[in-house]
Short mmCIF file of C-alpha atoms in Angstrom, two decimals:
data_model
loop_
_atom_site.label_atom_id
_atom_site.label_comp_id
_atom_site.label_asym_id
_atom_site.label_seq_id
_atom_site.Cartn_x
_atom_site.Cartn_y
_atom_site.Cartn_z
CA MET C 7 49.81 48.20 -17.79
CA LEU C 8 46.98 49.26 -20.14
CA ALA C 9 46.72 45.70 -21.51
CA ALA C 10 46.48 44.30 -18.00
CA MET C 11 43.74 46.80 -17.08
CA THR C 12 41.88 45.90 -20.29
CA ASP C 13 42.11 42.17 -19.49
CA ASP C 14 40.79 42.82 -15.98
CA MET C 15 37.87 44.86 -17.32
CA THR C 16 37.07 42.16 -19.90
CA ARG C 17 37.18 39.45 -17.22
CA GLU C 18 34.88 41.51 -14.97
CA LYS C 19 32.42 42.00 -17.85
CA ILE C 20 32.36 38.26 -18.50
CA GLU C 21 31.90 37.50 -14.79
CA ASP C 22 29.10 40.08 -14.57
CA GLN C 23 27.40 38.57 -17.60
CA GLU C 24 27.70 35.05 -16.14
CA ALA C 25 26.29 36.27 -12.81
CA ARG C 26 23.34 37.89 -14.58
CA GLN C 27 22.70 34.68 -16.52
CA ALA C 28 22.89 32.61 -13.32
CA ALA C 29 20.45 34.94 -11.59
CA GLN C 30 18.11 34.71 -14.56
CA TYR C 31 18.17 30.89 -14.52
CA ALA C 32 17.68 30.84 -10.75
CA SER C 33 14.62 33.08 -10.93
CA SER C 34 12.93 31.35 -13.89
CA PRO C 35 13.17 27.75 -15.15
CA VAL C 36 15.38 27.10 -18.15
CA THR C 37 13.34 26.18 -21.21
CA ILE C 38 14.01 24.35 -24.45
CA LYS C 39 13.99 27.76 -26.14
CA ASP C 40 16.89 28.89 -23.93
CA ILE C 41 18.93 25.86 -25.00
CA ALA C 42 18.09 26.49 -28.67
CA ILE C 43 19.27 30.14 -28.41
CA ALA C 44 22.47 29.10 -26.64
CA LEU C 45 23.32 26.58 -29.37
CA GLY C 46 21.99 28.57 -32.31
CA VAL C 47 19.64 25.81 -33.43
CA SER C 48 15.87 25.46 -33.75
CA HIS C 49 13.49 24.76 -30.88
CA SER C 50 12.32 21.54 -32.57
CA THR C 51 15.90 20.27 -32.93
CA VAL C 52 16.49 20.63 -29.20
CA SER C 53 13.17 18.95 -28.38
CA ARG C 54 13.89 15.99 -30.65
CA ALA C 55 17.44 15.64 -29.33
CA LEU C 56 16.21 15.53 -25.73
CA ASN C 57 13.68 12.87 -26.70
CA ASP C 58 16.36 10.80 -28.46
CA HIS C 59 14.71 11.16 -31.89
CA GLY C 60 16.22 8.96 -34.58
CA HIS C 61 16.55 11.79 -37.12
CA ILE C 62 18.92 13.78 -34.91
CA SER C 63 22.65 12.99 -35.08
CA ASP C 64 24.48 11.62 -32.08
CA ASP C 65 26.78 14.67 -32.12
CA MET C 66 23.82 17.09 -31.92
CA LYS C 67 22.19 15.01 -29.16
CA GLU C 68 25.42 15.17 -27.14
CA ARG C 69 25.70 18.96 -27.65
CA VAL C 70 22.09 19.49 -26.58
CA ARG C 71 22.45 17.29 -23.49
CA ALA C 72 25.66 19.05 -22.48
CA ALA C 73 24.02 22.47 -22.87
CA ALA C 74 20.94 21.33 -20.94
CA LEU C 75 23.15 20.12 -18.11
CA GLU C 76 25.22 23.32 -18.07
CA LEU C 77 22.15 25.57 -18.11
CA GLY C 78 20.29 23.54 -15.49
CA TYR C 79 17.39 22.43 -17.67
CA VAL C 80 14.86 20.09 -15.98
CA VAL C 81 12.15 18.22 -17.89
CA HIS C 82 8.69 19.64 -17.14
CA ALA C 83 6.84 16.50 -16.06
CA GLY C 84 3.42 18.14 -16.36
CA ALA C 85 4.03 19.25 -19.92
CA ARG C 86 5.32 15.83 -20.86
CA THR C 87 2.24 14.22 -19.34
CA LEU C 88 -0.03 16.43 -21.44
CA ARG C 89 1.69 15.12 -24.58
CA GLN C 90 1.12 11.52 -23.56
CA ALA C 91 -2.08 9.48 -23.39
CA HIS C 92 -0.98 8.42 -19.90
CA ALA C 93 1.82 9.23 -17.50
CA ARG C 94 4.13 6.45 -16.31
CA LEU C 95 2.46 6.57 -12.91
CA ILE C 96 0.79 3.86 -10.85
CA GLY C 97 -1.26 4.93 -7.86
CA ILE C 98 -1.55 2.98 -4.63
CA ILE C 99 -4.35 3.96 -2.23
CA VAL C 100 -4.30 2.47 1.27
CA PRO C 101 -6.08 3.25 4.58
CA ASP C 102 -2.78 3.63 6.45
CA VAL C 103 0.91 2.83 6.09
CA MET C 104 1.47 1.35 9.56
CA ASN C 105 -0.39 -1.88 8.78
CA GLN C 106 2.16 -4.64 8.11
CA LEU C 107 0.26 -5.98 5.08
CA PHE C 108 0.17 -2.58 3.39
CA ALA C 109 3.78 -1.78 4.29
CA VAL C 110 5.00 -5.00 2.66
CA MET C 111 2.74 -4.37 -0.34
CA ILE C 112 4.16 -0.89 -0.87
CA LYS C 113 7.73 -2.24 -0.76
CA VAL C 114 6.97 -4.97 -3.31
CA LEU C 115 5.05 -2.61 -5.61
CA ALA C 116 7.80 0.02 -5.52
CA ALA C 117 10.36 -2.55 -6.67
CA ARG C 118 8.13 -3.95 -9.44
CA CYS C 119 7.12 -0.50 -10.67
CA ASP C 120 10.75 0.59 -10.80
CA ARG C 121 11.68 -2.46 -12.89
CA ALA C 122 8.76 -1.84 -15.25
CA GLY C 123 9.60 1.86 -15.67
CA TYR C 124 6.73 3.25 -13.59
CA GLN C 125 6.68 5.67 -10.68
CA LEU C 126 4.61 4.73 -7.64
CA VAL C 127 2.36 7.41 -6.12
CA LEU C 128 1.24 6.66 -2.55
CA CYS C 129 -2.09 7.98 -1.21
CA VAL C 130 -3.53 7.43 2.28
CA THR C 131 -7.28 7.63 2.99
CA GLU C 132 -7.63 6.86 6.72
CA ASP C 133 -10.76 5.03 5.46
CA ASP C 134 -12.49 8.30 4.60
CA PRO C 135 -14.51 8.05 1.32
CA GLU C 136 -14.19 11.79 0.56
CA THR C 137 -10.41 11.58 0.86
CA GLU C 138 -10.50 8.49 -1.33
CA LEU C 139 -12.42 10.42 -3.99
CA ARG C 140 -9.93 13.30 -3.95
CA HIS C 141 -7.01 10.89 -4.41
CA VAL C 142 -8.71 9.12 -7.34
CA GLU C 143 -9.54 12.47 -8.95
CA ALA C 144 -5.92 13.62 -8.57
CA LEU C 145 -4.59 10.40 -10.12
CA ARG C 146 -7.02 10.70 -13.04
CA GLN C 147 -5.98 14.33 -13.58
CA SER C 148 -2.34 13.23 -13.54
CA ARG C 149 -3.22 10.65 -16.23
CA ALA C 150 -2.00 7.79 -14.05
CA THR C 151 -1.73 4.53 -15.96
CA GLY C 152 -3.29 2.33 -13.28
CA LEU C 153 -4.30 2.01 -9.67
CA ILE C 154 -4.14 -0.53 -6.83
CA ILE C 155 -6.60 0.32 -4.09
CA VAL C 156 -7.62 -0.90 -0.66
CA PRO C 157 -11.16 0.52 -0.84
CA THR C 158 -12.90 2.28 2.04
CA PRO C 159 -16.04 0.67 3.48
CA SER C 160 -18.25 3.34 1.83
CA VAL C 161 -16.93 3.96 -1.68
CA LEU C 162 -18.74 6.91 -3.30
CA SER C 163 -20.48 6.34 -6.63
CA LYS C 164 -18.40 9.10 -8.27
CA THR C 165 -15.22 7.35 -7.15
CA ALA C 166 -16.35 4.07 -8.70
CA ILE C 167 -17.23 5.83 -11.98
CA LEU C 168 -13.80 7.48 -12.17
CA MET C 169 -12.04 4.17 -11.56
CA ALA C 170 -14.07 2.44 -14.27
CA ALA C 171 -12.09 4.37 -16.88
CA MET C 172 -8.67 3.05 -15.83
CA PRO C 173 -6.94 -0.24 -14.98
CA VAL C 174 -7.62 -1.00 -11.30
CA VAL C 175 -6.94 -3.87 -8.90
CA GLN C 176 -8.57 -4.10 -5.48
CA PHE C 177 -6.20 -5.33 -2.81
CA SER C 178 -6.95 -7.07 0.51
CA ARG C 179 -10.52 -5.72 0.50
CA SER C 180 -13.11 -5.53 -2.26
CA HIS C 181 -16.21 -3.38 -2.75
CA ALA C 182 -19.26 -4.24 -4.85
CA ALA C 183 -19.33 -0.78 -6.45
CA ILE C 184 -15.88 -1.25 -8.00
CA VAL C 185 -15.81 -3.35 -11.17
CA ALA C 186 -12.21 -4.53 -11.02
CA PRO C 187 -10.15 -7.63 -10.20
CA SER C 188 -9.31 -8.30 -6.56
CA VAL C 189 -6.43 -9.95 -4.74
CA ALA C 190 -6.80 -10.93 -1.10
CA ILE C 191 -5.63 -13.41 1.51
CA ASP C 192 -8.35 -15.78 2.65
CA GLY C 193 -8.72 -14.49 6.20
CA SER C 194 -11.85 -16.58 6.62
CA GLN C 195 -9.82 -19.75 6.20
CA GLY C 196 -7.08 -18.45 8.48
CA VAL C 197 -9.47 -17.77 11.37
CA ALA C 198 -11.25 -21.09 10.76
CA ASN C 199 -7.92 -22.92 11.01
CA ALA C 200 -7.30 -21.23 14.37
CA VAL C 201 -10.74 -22.31 15.64
CA ARG C 202 -10.13 -25.93 14.59
CA HIS C 203 -6.74 -25.98 16.28
CA LEU C 204 -8.15 -24.68 19.57
CA ALA C 205 -11.17 -26.97 19.39
CA ASP C 206 -8.85 -29.96 18.87
CA LEU C 207 -7.03 -28.94 22.06
CA GLY C 208 -10.35 -29.13 23.89
CA HIS C 209 -11.38 -25.46 24.10
CA ARG C 210 -15.11 -24.70 24.05
CA ARG C 211 -15.28 -21.06 25.21
CA ILE C 212 -13.35 -19.51 22.33
CA ALA C 213 -13.61 -15.73 21.91
CA TYR C 214 -13.03 -13.72 18.75
CA ILE C 215 -11.98 -10.06 18.50
CA GLY C 216 -12.07 -8.95 14.88
CA LEU C 217 -12.45 -6.10 12.40
CA THR C 218 -15.74 -4.39 11.72
CA THR C 219 -17.95 -6.40 9.38
CA ARG C 220 -18.54 -3.23 7.33
CA ILE C 221 -15.37 -4.07 5.40
CA SER C 222 -15.04 -7.24 3.34
CA THR C 223 -12.04 -8.58 5.27
CA GLY C 224 -13.81 -8.14 8.60
CA ALA C 225 -16.95 -9.85 7.35
CA ALA C 226 -14.98 -12.76 5.88
CA ARG C 227 -12.93 -13.38 9.04
CA ALA C 228 -16.03 -13.20 11.25
CA LYS C 229 -17.79 -15.73 9.00
CA GLY C 230 -14.76 -18.01 9.17
CA PHE C 231 -15.01 -17.95 12.96
CA THR C 232 -18.75 -18.65 13.22
CA THR C 233 -18.72 -21.35 10.53
CA ALA C 234 -15.80 -23.23 12.07
CA MET C 235 -17.32 -22.97 15.56
CA GLU C 236 -20.59 -24.44 14.31
CA GLN C 237 -18.78 -27.22 12.46
CA ARG C 238 -16.95 -28.19 15.67
CA GLY C 239 -20.14 -28.05 17.75
CA ARG C 240 -19.12 -24.94 19.68
CA ALA C 241 -21.68 -22.29 20.61
CA VAL C 242 -20.98 -18.75 19.38
CA GLU C 243 -21.87 -16.73 22.46
CA PRO C 244 -22.55 -13.05 21.68
CA VAL C 245 -20.37 -11.92 24.59
CA LEU C 246 -17.42 -13.82 23.10
CA PHE C 247 -17.96 -12.61 19.52
CA ASN C 248 -16.64 -9.07 19.11
CA HIS C 249 -15.87 -6.92 16.07
CA GLY C 250 -15.14 -3.21 15.70
CA PRO C 251 -12.41 -0.79 14.56
CA GLY C 252 -9.13 -2.56 13.87
CA THR C 253 -7.21 -0.51 16.38
CA ILE C 254 -4.84 -1.33 19.21
CA GLU C 255 -7.22 0.45 21.58
CA PHE C 256 -10.20 -1.72 20.60
CA GLY C 257 -8.15 -4.89 20.97
CA ARG C 258 -6.92 -3.81 24.40
CA ALA C 259 -10.31 -2.69 25.76
CA THR C 260 -12.22 -5.71 24.46
CA THR C 261 -9.66 -8.17 25.82
CA THR C 262 -9.80 -6.54 29.24
CA SER C 263 -13.60 -6.75 29.21
CA LEU C 264 -13.49 -10.46 28.33
CA LEU C 265 -10.93 -11.23 31.02
CA ARG C 266 -13.09 -9.55 33.67
CA ALA C 267 -16.32 -11.26 32.58
CA GLU C 268 -18.09 -13.62 34.96
CA ARG C 269 -17.20 -16.54 32.69
CA PRO C 270 -14.07 -15.56 30.76
CA PRO C 271 -12.99 -17.46 27.64
CA THR C 272 -10.29 -20.10 27.71
CA ALA C 273 -8.93 -18.94 24.33
CA ILE C 274 -8.97 -15.78 22.20
CA ILE C 275 -8.45 -15.41 18.44
CA TYR C 276 -7.62 -11.96 17.05
CA GLY C 277 -8.59 -10.75 13.58
CA SER C 278 -5.74 -8.30 12.82
CA ALA C 279 -2.18 -7.50 13.89
CA ASP C 280 -3.18 -4.27 15.65
CA LEU C 281 -5.99 -6.00 17.53
CA THR C 282 -3.47 -8.67 18.53
CA GLN C 283 -1.07 -6.04 19.86
CA GLY C 284 -3.81 -4.40 21.90
CA GLY C 285 -4.85 -7.77 23.30
CA LEU C 286 -1.31 -8.63 24.32
CA GLU C 287 -0.98 -5.29 26.10
CA SER C 288 -4.13 -6.11 28.08
CA LEU C 289 -2.89 -9.60 28.95
CA ARG C 290 0.35 -8.18 30.27
CA HIS C 291 -1.44 -5.49 32.28
CA GLU C 292 -3.85 -8.05 33.76
CA LYS C 293 -0.95 -10.46 34.44
CA VAL C 294 -2.68 -13.34 32.65
CA GLY C 295 -0.65 -16.54 32.30
CA VAL C 296 -0.40 -17.65 28.65
CA PRO C 297 -1.05 -20.42 27.67
CA HIS C 298 -1.76 -21.93 31.12
CA PHE C 299 -4.71 -19.66 31.91
CA LEU C 300 -5.56 -18.50 28.38
CA SER C 301 -4.60 -19.67 24.89
CA VAL C 302 -4.01 -16.95 22.26
CA VAL C 303 -3.85 -16.94 18.45
CA GLY C 304 -2.86 -13.69 16.75
CA PHE C 305 -3.24 -12.52 13.15
CA GLY C 306 -0.39 -11.68 10.80
CA ASP C 307 3.23 -12.17 11.78
CA PRO C 308 5.24 -8.97 12.41
CA GLY C 309 8.82 -9.76 13.34
CA TRP C 310 8.28 -9.04 17.03
CA PHE C 311 5.67 -11.82 17.34
CA LYS C 312 8.37 -14.48 17.27
CA LEU C 313 10.49 -12.57 19.79
CA MET C 314 7.83 -12.78 22.49
CA THR C 315 8.13 -15.12 25.44
CA PRO C 316 6.30 -17.37 24.92
CA GLY C 317 6.37 -17.11 21.11
CA LEU C 318 2.97 -16.15 19.70
CA SER C 319 0.92 -18.64 17.68
CA THR C 320 -0.66 -16.75 14.80
CA VAL C 321 -2.36 -16.82 11.40
CA GLY C 322 0.44 -16.30 8.88
CA LEU C 323 -0.22 -14.35 5.66
CA SER C 324 1.34 -14.59 2.21
CA LEU C 325 2.20 -10.89 2.13
CA SER C 326 4.80 -10.62 -0.65
CA GLU C 327 3.00 -13.16 -2.82
CA SER C 328 -0.29 -11.28 -2.65
CA ALA C 329 1.38 -7.97 -3.53
CA GLU C 330 3.23 -9.58 -6.46
CA ALA C 331 -0.07 -11.01 -7.71
CA ALA C 332 -1.77 -7.60 -7.51
CA ILE C 333 0.87 -5.74 -9.53
CA SER C 334 1.10 -8.58 -12.07
CA ILE C 335 -2.66 -8.43 -12.69
CA LEU C 336 -2.53 -4.64 -12.99
CA LEU C 337 0.35 -4.72 -15.49
CA ARG C 338 -1.54 -7.30 -17.57
CA GLN C 339 -4.55 -4.98 -17.60
CA ILE C 340 -2.38 -2.08 -18.73
CA GLU C 341 -0.80 -4.19 -21.49
CA ALA C 342 -4.22 -5.37 -22.69
CA ARG C 343 -5.51 -1.81 -22.95
CA GLU C 344 -2.40 -0.68 -24.82
CA LYS C 345 -3.03 -3.47 -27.35
CA GLY C 346 -6.68 -2.50 -27.67
CA GLN C 347 -7.84 -5.68 -25.96
CA ALA C 348 -10.58 -5.95 -23.32
CA PRO C 349 -8.99 -6.35 -19.86
CA GLU C 350 -10.08 -9.15 -17.55
CA LEU C 351 -12.25 -7.57 -14.87
CA LYS C 352 -13.64 -10.60 -13.05
CA THR C 353 -10.41 -12.03 -11.66
CA SER C 354 -10.73 -12.80 -7.96
CA LEU C 355 -7.63 -14.31 -6.36
CA GLU C 356 -7.47 -15.46 -2.75
CA LEU C 357 -4.18 -16.74 -1.35
CA GLU C 358 -4.16 -19.36 1.39
CA PRO C 359 -3.02 -18.33 4.88
CA PHE C 360 -1.18 -20.72 7.18
CA LEU C 361 -1.24 -21.37 10.91
CA ILE C 362 2.06 -20.73 12.72
CA LEU C 363 2.10 -22.69 15.97
CA ARG C 364 4.48 -21.46 18.66
CA GLU C 365 3.89 -21.52 22.42
CA THR C 366 0.71 -19.57 23.20
CA THR C 367 -1.81 -22.40 22.72
CA ALA C 368 -2.37 -25.39 25.00
CA PRO C 369 -5.28 -27.48 26.31
CA PRO C 370 -7.68 -25.51 28.55
CA ARG C 371 -7.13 -25.46 32.29
CA PRO C 372 -9.31 -27.96 34.24
CA GLU C 373 -12.55 -26.46 35.53
CA GLY C 374 -13.50 -26.44 39.18
#
């Protein structure tokens, strides 16, 4: 009986001790020192074992890893970063994540970064330069290895200075203040191809609804429209040439205004996917027959474009290819810096778009 009572008391003491240890680990993070005390070895031995140091035996490494797992040890990422020249982080800064181009880019970059052993950190600016600055500062403080950025229209000088000290690639847009390679899709050529197609069908009153010219992509697409119109002998009437925020609302409101004009266009070209969506909403609301009354060419090719009736003709974009090019250029920059070589900063790559013809374009209706 006495032996049984003694065993029970011993078991209770052990359980109490384990409970106290568990409470201690729950209230404060387990450290390398805790593992060293538990194993009766030095702090440096534990540290080297966790970092797979060649001078530590496989048996000791296994003991340390087992103890770390049992005690609930988690690597302190911040401390590790401080010991490194750079963290294995790549930042991606975009205006929004709903845009199809940026969504595809993020997916491609995440896969490439994972294969290369990097973590991807996503930042969203909503095209606000102050927010952009805060994200760049945070990435620099985190010792991020590199950055892919869709710059805001008004990049601050401090932001540009911070980016000059790290590998950077501009994506989709470019800004003169940022000295870094750029990768984009030639939206100018895409819009020009749409103009030529409509002109060949006989359209003369061709309208354009595009992005604000304050950003490089908006300016390029607008220039593609005006240049192609002039080359085909078509007048660019101010009332038919519209650019503003790349929102669904702007696309909808501007399309409605054009449809209700005294002399409406016979065709409309849109300069972004969101503008296209807004325009299509207006056309449905106004009950406009496409392409019999109005021909339409969209921009980009979200999956639902091809599900429309009739199927939407649109400017197709090399989305995955452009994202692959951007991360490849960034990784080459990183490799060059690690080797002490000067990175290439003047690379400017523009991928060709392509016109996808479905059922929303046709010759203009006869006048009169």
